Short mmCIF file of C-alpha atoms in Angstrom, two decimals:
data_model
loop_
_atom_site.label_atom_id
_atom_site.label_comp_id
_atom_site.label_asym_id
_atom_site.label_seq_id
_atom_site.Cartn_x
_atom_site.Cartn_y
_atom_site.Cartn_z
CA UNK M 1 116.57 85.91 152.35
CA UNK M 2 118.12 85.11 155.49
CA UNK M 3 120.80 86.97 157.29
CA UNK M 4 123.99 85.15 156.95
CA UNK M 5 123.17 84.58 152.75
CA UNK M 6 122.54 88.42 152.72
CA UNK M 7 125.83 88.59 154.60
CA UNK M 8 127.40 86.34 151.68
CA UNK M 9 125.78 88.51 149.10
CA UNK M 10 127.08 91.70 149.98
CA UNK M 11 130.41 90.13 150.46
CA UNK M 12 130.28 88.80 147.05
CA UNK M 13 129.11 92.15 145.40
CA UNK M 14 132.23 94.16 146.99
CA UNK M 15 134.52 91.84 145.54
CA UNK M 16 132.76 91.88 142.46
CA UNK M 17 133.31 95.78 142.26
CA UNK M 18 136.34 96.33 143.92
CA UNK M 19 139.41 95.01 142.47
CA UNK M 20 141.42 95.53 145.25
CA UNK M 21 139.28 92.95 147.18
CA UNK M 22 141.20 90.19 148.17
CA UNK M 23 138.77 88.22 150.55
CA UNK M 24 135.71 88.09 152.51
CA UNK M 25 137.46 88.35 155.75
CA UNK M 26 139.40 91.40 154.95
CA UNK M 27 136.15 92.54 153.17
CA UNK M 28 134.03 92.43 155.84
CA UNK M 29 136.62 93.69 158.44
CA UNK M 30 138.04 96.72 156.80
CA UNK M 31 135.24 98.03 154.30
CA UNK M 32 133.54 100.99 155.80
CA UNK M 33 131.27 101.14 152.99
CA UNK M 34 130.02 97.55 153.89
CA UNK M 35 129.57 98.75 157.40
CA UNK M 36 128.05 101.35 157.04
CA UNK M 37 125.25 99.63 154.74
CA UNK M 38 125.21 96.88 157.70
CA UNK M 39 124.25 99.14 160.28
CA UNK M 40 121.47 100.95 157.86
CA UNK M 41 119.65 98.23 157.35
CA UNK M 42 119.45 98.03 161.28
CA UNK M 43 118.30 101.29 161.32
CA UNK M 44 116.28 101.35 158.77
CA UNK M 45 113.94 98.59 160.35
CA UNK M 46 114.32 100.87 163.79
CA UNK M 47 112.93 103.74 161.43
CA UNK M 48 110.01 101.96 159.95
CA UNK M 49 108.67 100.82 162.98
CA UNK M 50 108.71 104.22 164.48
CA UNK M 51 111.48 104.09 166.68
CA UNK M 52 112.73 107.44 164.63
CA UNK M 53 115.06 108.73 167.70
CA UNK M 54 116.77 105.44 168.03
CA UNK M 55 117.30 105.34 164.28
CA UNK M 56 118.39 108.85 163.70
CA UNK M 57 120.87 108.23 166.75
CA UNK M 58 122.22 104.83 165.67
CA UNK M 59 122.59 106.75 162.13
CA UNK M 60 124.86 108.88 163.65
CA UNK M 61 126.79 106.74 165.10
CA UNK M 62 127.52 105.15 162.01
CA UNK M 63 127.99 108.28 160.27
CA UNK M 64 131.06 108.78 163.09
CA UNK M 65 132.24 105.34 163.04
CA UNK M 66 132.12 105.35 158.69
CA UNK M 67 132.40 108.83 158.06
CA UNK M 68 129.08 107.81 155.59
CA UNK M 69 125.58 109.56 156.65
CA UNK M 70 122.88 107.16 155.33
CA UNK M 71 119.51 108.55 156.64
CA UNK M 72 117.40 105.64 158.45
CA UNK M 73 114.33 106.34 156.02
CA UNK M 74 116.36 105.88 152.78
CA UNK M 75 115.34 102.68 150.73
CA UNK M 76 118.38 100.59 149.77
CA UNK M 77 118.47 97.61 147.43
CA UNK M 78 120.70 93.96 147.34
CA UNK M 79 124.34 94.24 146.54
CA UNK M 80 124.49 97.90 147.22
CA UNK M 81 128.57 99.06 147.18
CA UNK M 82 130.06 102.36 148.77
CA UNK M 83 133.97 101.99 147.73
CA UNK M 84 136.05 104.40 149.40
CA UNK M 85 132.97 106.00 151.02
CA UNK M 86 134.30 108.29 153.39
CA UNK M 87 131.89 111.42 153.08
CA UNK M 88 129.03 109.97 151.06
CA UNK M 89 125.72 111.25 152.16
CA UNK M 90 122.11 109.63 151.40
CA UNK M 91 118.82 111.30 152.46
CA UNK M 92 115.77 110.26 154.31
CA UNK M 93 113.46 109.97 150.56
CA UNK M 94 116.68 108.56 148.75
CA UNK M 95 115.40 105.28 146.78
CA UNK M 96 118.36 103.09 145.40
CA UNK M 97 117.81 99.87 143.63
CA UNK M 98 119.59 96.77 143.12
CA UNK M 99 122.84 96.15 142.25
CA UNK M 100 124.15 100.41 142.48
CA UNK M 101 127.95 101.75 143.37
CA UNK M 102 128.68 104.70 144.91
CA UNK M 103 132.25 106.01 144.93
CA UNK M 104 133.48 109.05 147.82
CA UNK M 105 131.98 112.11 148.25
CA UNK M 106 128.72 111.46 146.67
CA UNK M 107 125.78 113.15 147.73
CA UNK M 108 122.15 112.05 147.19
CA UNK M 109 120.86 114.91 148.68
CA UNK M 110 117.78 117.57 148.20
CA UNK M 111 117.23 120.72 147.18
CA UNK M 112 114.03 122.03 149.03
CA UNK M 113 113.04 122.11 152.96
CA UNK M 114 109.66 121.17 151.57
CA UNK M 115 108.25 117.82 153.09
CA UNK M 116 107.68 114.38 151.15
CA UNK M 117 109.95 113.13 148.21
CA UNK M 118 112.92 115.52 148.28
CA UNK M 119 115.83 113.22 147.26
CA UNK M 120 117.22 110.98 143.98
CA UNK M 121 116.12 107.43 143.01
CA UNK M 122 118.45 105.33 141.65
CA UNK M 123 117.46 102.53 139.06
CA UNK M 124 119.24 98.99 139.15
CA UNK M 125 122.74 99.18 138.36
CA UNK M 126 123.52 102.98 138.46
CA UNK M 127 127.03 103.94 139.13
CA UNK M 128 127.95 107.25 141.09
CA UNK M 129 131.44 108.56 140.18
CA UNK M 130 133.49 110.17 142.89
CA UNK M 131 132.29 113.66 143.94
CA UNK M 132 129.14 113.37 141.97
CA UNK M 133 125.82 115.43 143.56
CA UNK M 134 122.31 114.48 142.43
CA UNK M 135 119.70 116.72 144.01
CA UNK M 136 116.44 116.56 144.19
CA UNK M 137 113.58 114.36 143.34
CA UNK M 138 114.97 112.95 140.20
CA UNK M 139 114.67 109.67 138.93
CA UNK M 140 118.24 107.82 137.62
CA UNK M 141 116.96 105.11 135.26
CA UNK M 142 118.75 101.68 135.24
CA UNK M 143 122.19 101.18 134.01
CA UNK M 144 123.21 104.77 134.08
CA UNK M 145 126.52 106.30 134.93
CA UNK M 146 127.08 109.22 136.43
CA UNK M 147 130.45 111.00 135.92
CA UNK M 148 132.87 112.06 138.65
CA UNK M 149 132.16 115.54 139.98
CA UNK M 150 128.59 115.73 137.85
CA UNK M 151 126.28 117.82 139.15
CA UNK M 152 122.51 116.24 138.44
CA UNK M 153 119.23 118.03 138.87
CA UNK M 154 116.98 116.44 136.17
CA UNK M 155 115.85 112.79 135.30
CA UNK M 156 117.64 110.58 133.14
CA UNK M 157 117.03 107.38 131.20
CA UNK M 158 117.84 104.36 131.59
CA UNK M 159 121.51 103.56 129.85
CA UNK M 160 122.41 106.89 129.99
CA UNK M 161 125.61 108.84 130.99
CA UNK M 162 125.49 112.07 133.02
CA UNK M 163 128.47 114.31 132.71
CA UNK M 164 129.30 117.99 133.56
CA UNK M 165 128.03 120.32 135.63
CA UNK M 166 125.20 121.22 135.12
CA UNK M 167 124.98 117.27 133.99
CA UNK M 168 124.39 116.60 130.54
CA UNK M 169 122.81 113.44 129.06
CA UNK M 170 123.75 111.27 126.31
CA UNK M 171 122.86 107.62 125.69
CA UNK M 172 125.07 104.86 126.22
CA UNK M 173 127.24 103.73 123.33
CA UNK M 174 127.41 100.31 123.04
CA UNK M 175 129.94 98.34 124.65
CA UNK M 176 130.94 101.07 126.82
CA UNK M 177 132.41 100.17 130.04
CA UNK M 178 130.72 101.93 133.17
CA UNK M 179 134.29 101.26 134.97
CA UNK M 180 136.49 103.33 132.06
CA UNK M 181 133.47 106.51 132.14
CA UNK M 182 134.24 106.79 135.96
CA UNK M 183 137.57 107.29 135.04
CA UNK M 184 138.22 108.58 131.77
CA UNK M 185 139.14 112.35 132.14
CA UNK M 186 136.77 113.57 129.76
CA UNK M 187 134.16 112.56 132.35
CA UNK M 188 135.30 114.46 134.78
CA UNK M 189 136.06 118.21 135.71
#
């Protein structure tokens, strides 16, 4: 896929999630979340052809700019969303698939100073409430939500929904709404 239709695409995805969206221009001008993915995937090819200072540095700089910290070595999918953004943090073994929203102040962080995979993986179309922490190597499958302040340690299935703290799993009725779990007070402390 070439740059400007990647462009397009994550254009498109932000106003698909964000209803506040009113066009691409103001989109792509004023959405730090869209930035900050921007400038990952710039460091992320830095990072994977060794150029590790440059990409930790350039990192940072987005981190300042954004107020987001995406590590260059995390893997990001297409029509990845941050809404809001400001403090969201995303470490070096983070995996994230297609299609997955993060709201503020989520952390996909680890829980060991042990080397190789220490952080989350997301599944296609996993949704990260505000304030929510996964830790850890866990896998997220596809089409799970994940509550607003949950605290996640262990894996979950696919078209599940993680709530509490410690998180606790329950399947996905059907029908349910990712949108109205993210903001239904029972989902959230």
């Amino acid at each position: 896929m070439g740059l400007v239709a990647r462009l397009r695409e994550d254009l498109a995805a932000a106003k698909l999630r964000d209803p506040a969206a009113r066009n691409g221009l103001e989109i792509a001008v004023l959405y730090s979340g869209l930035h900050a993915i921007w400038a990952h995937r710039l460091w992320h090819a830095l990072w994977e052809r060794r150029m590790r200072f440059l990409a930790r540095a350039g990192s940072q700089l987005t981190r300042w700019l954004t107020g987001i910290e995406i590590h260059p070595g995390a893997k990001i999918g297409r029509r990845f969303f941050i809404d809001h953004g400001m403090g969201v943090v995303i470490g070096e073994t983070a995996e994230i698939g297609d299609d997955v929203m993060l709201y503020h102040g989520v952390t996909l962080g680890g829980r060991t100073r042990d080397g190789g995979k220490r952080h989350p993986t997301l599944g296609d179309g996993v949704v990260v409430g505000a304030g929510a922490k996964v830790l850890g190597p866990v896998v997220i499958g596809a089409h799970t939500a994940v509550g607003a302040n949950a605290v996640v340690t262990k894996d979950a299935p696919a078209d599940s929904v993680l709530v509490g703290v410690p998180a606790k799993v329950r399947s996905r009725r059907a029908g349910e709404d990712t949108r109205a779990l993210l903001t239904a007070p029972e989902y959230s402390i």
